[in-house]
Short mmCIF file of C-alpha atoms in Angstrom, two decimals:
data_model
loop_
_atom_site.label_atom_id
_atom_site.label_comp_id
_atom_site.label_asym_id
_atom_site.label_seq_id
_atom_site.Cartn_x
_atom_site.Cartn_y
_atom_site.Cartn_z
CA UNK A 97 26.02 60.98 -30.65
CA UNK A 98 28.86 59.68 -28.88
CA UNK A 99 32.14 61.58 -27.56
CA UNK A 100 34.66 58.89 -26.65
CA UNK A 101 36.86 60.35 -24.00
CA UNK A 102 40.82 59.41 -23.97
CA UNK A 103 39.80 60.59 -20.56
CA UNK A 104 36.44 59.49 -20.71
CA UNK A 105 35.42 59.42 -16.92
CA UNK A 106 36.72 59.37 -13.48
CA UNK A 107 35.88 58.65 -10.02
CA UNK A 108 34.28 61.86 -8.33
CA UNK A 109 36.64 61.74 -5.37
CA UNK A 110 39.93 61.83 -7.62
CA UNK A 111 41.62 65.32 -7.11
CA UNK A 112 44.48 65.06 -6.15
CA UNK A 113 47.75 66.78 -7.87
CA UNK A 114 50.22 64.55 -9.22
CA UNK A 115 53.81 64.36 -7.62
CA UNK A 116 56.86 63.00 -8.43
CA UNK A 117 56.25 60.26 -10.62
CA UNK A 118 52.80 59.42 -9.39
CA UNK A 119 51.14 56.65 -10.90
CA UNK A 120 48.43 56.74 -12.94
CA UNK A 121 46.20 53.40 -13.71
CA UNK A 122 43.91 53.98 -16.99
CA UNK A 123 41.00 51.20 -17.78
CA UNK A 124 40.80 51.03 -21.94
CA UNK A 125 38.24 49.94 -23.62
CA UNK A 126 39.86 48.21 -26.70
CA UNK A 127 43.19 49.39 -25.91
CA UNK A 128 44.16 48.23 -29.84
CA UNK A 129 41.49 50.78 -31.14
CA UNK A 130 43.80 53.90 -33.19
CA UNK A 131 41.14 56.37 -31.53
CA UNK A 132 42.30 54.62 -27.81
CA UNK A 133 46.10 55.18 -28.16
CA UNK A 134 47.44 58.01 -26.89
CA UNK A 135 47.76 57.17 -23.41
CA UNK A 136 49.99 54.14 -24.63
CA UNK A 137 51.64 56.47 -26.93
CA UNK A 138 52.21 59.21 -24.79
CA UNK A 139 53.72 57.09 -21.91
CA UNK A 140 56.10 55.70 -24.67
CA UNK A 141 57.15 58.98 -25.93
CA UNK A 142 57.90 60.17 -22.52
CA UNK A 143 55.07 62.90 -22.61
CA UNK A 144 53.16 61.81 -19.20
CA UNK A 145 57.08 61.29 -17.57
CA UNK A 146 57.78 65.25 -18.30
CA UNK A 147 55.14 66.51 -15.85
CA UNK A 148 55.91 63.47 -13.86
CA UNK A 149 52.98 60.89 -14.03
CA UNK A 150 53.83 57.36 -14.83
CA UNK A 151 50.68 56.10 -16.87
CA UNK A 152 49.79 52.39 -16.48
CA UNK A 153 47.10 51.23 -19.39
CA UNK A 154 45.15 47.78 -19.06
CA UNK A 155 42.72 47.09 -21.73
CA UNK A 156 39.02 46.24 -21.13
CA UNK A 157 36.18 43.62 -23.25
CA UNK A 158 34.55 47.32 -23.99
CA UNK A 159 32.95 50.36 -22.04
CA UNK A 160 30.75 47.93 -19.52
CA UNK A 161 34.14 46.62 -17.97
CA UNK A 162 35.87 50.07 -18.12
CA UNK A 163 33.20 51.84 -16.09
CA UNK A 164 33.30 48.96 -13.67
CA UNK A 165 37.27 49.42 -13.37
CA UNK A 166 36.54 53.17 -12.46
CA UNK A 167 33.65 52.56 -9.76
CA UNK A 168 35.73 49.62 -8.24
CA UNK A 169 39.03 51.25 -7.77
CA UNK A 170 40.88 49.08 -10.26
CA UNK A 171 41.39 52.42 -12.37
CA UNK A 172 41.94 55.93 -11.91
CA UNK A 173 40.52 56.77 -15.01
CA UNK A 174 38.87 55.54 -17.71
CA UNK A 175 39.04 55.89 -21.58
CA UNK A 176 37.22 55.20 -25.01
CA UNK A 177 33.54 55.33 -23.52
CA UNK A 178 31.10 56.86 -24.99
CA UNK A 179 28.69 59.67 -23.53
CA UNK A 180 26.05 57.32 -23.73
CA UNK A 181 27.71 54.64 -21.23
CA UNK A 182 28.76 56.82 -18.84
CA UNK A 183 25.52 58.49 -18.37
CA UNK A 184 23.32 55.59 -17.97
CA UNK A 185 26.36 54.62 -15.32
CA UNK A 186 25.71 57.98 -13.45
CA UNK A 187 22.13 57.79 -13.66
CA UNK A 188 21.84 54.80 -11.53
CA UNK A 189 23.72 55.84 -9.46
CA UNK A 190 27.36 55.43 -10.26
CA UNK A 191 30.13 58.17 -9.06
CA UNK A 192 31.52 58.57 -12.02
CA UNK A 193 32.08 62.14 -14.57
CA UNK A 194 33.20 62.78 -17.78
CA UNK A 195 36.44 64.53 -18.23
CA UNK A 196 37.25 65.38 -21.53
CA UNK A 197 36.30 64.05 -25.07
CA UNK A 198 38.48 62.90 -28.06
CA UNK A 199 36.41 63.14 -31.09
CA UNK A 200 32.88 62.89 -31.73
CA UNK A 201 30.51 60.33 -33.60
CA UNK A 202 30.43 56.42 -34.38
CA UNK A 203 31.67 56.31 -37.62
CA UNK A 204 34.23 53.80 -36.48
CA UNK A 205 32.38 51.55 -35.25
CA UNK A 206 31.53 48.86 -37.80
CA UNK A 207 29.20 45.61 -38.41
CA UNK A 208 30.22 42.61 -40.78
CA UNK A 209 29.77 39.12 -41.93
CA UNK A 210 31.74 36.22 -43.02
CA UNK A 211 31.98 37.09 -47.13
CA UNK A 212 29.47 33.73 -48.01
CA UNK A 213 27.26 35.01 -45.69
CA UNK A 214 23.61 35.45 -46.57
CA UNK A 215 23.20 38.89 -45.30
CA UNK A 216 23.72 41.64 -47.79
CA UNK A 217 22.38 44.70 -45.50
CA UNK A 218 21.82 44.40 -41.38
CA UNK A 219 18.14 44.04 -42.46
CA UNK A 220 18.22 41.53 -44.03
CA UNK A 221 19.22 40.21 -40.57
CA UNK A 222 16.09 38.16 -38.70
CA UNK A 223 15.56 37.04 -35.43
CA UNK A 224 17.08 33.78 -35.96
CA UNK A 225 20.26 35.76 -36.79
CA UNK A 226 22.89 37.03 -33.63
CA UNK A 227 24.37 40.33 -33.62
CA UNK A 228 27.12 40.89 -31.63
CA UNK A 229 28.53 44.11 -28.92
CA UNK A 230 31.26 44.17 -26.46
CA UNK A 231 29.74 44.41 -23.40
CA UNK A 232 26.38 45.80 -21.59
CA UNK A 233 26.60 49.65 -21.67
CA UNK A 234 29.20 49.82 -24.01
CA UNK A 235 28.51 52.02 -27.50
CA UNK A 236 28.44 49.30 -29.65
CA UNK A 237 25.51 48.01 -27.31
CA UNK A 238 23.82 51.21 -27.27
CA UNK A 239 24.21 51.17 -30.95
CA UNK A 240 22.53 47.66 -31.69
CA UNK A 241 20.00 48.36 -29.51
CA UNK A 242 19.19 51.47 -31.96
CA UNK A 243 19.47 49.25 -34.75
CA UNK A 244 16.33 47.57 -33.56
CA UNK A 245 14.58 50.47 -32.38
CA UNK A 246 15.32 52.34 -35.42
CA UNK A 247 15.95 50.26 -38.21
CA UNK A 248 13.98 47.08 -37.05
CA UNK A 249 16.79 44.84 -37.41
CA UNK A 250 15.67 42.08 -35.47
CA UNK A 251 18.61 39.71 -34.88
CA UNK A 252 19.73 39.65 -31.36
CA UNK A 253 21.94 41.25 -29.48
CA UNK A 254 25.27 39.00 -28.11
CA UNK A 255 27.72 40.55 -25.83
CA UNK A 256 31.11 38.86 -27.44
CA UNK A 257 33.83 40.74 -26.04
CA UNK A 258 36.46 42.69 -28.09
CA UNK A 259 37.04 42.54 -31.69
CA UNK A 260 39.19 39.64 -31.92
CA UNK A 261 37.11 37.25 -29.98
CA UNK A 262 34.46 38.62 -31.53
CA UNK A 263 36.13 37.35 -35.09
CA UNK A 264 36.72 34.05 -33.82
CA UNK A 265 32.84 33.89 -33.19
CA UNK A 266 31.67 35.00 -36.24
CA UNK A 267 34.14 32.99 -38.51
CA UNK A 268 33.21 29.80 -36.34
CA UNK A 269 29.76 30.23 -37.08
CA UNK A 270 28.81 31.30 -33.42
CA UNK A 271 27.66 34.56 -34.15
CA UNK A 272 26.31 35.75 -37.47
CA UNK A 273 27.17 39.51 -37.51
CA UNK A 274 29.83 40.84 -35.94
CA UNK A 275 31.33 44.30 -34.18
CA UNK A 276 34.60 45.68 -34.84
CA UNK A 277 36.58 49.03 -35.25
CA UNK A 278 39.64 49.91 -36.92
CA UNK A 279 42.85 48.30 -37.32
CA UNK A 280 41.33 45.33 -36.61
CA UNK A 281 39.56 43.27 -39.21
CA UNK A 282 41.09 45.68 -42.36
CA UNK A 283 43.41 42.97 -43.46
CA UNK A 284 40.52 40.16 -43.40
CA UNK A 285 38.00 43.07 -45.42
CA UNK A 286 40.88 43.57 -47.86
CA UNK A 287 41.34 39.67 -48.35
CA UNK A 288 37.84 39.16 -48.68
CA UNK A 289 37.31 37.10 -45.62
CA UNK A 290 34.64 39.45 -44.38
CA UNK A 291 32.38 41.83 -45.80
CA UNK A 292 30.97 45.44 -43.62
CA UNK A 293 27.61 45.64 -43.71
CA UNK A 294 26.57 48.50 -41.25
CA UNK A 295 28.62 51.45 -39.57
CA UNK A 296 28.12 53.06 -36.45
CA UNK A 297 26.61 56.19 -38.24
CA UNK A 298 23.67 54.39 -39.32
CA UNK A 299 22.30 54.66 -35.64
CA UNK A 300 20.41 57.74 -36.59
CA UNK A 301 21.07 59.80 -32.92
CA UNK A 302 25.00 58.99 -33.55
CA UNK A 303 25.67 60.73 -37.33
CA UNK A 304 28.17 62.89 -36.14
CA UNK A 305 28.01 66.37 -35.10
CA UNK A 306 31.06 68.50 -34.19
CA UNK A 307 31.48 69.83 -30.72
CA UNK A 308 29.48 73.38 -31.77
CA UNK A 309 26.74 70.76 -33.21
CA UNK A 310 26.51 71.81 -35.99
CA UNK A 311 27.82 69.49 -38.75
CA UNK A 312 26.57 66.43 -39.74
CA UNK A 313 28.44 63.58 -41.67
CA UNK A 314 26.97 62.07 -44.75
CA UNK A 315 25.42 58.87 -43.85
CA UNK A 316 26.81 55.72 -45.82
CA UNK A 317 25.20 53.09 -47.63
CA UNK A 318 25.50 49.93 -45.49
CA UNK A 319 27.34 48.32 -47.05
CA UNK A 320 30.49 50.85 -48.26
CA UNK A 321 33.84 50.74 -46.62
#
């Protein structure tokens, strides 16, 4: 399962109280994500200025970089990581901790093909085939990893970056399956360009629960939108 934190983790050392108008610097992973947005929004709205906290967002490739941002000092805080990333982080080692989550599950999360593609389902994917995540550590990484563990797709794993580079890839003919999440890549689905053929829920540890754990969504056919 993975909880995405707006806040998703933090150095272990940060503590302090804000004053005025401190500044806060926030590593996103796809900043363009809808389920990343609220620290853009809220600094917009004036939210963060009211209990006076100016809130500087810089987008990431995906959860790998983000962590990274947080360990290194280039971030305060980072957001839209999954559970999943930021433990592996902490178990070797890293002095990071989750703060908060935003919503729970994968279900967001998406695989697809160019629409004269081959593939009709991700296994029908081989090992001659590439499959594509944003970066090591990330969700969608854990995710295709559990697509081969537990579905025995076999194509292999690319790290490509964030959504739009990823496109570029996969309508190039660089990668064969590619990773997204919306509002990128609805406008190409509804013109046909590209067709979904897994979700994010179809990693079986990552159906959705709800944060009492008990509620799980239904599980898709690969290839519905």
């Amino acid at each position: 399962m993975r909880h995405f934190g707006i806040v998703a983790l933090a150095l272990v050392t940060f503590a302090a109280p804000a004053s005025a108008e401190d500044t806060l610097k926030i590593a996103i992973g796809q900043i363009n994500n809808w389920e990343n947005q609220a620290p853009t929004l809220g600094e917009d709205a004036g939210i963060f200025k009211k209990h006076n906290l100016k809130v500087e967002a810089f987008g990431t490739q995906g959860a790998g970089e983000t962590i990274q941002a947080v360990v290194s000092g280039s971030a305060d805080l980072g957001a839209g990581v999954g559970v999943a990333g930021v433990m592996r982080a902490f178990s070797r080692g890293a002095p990071v901790r989750v703060l908060l989550p935003a919503f729970t599950g994968t279900g967001d999360l998406y695989w697809y093909v160019k629409a004269d593609s081959p593939l009709k389902t991700i296994k029908d994917a081989t090992a001659q085939n590439t499959i594509a995540y944003s970066t090591s550590g990330s969700s969608s990484n854990n995710i295709v990893v559990a697509f081969g563990q537990e579905l025995g797709v076999k194509a292999k794993p690319t790290a490509t970056g964030g959504p739009p580079a990823t496109f570029t890839q996969v309508m190039t003919g660089q990668i064969d399956i590619g990773w997204s999440a919306p509002p990128f890549g609805i406008k190409e689905i509804k013109d046909g360009k590209i067709r979904i053929i897994a979700r994010g829920q179809r990693y079986p540890f990552a159906e959705g629960t709800d944060r009492a754990g008990h509620h799980r969504q239904r599980q898709r056919p690969e290839g519905e939108a």
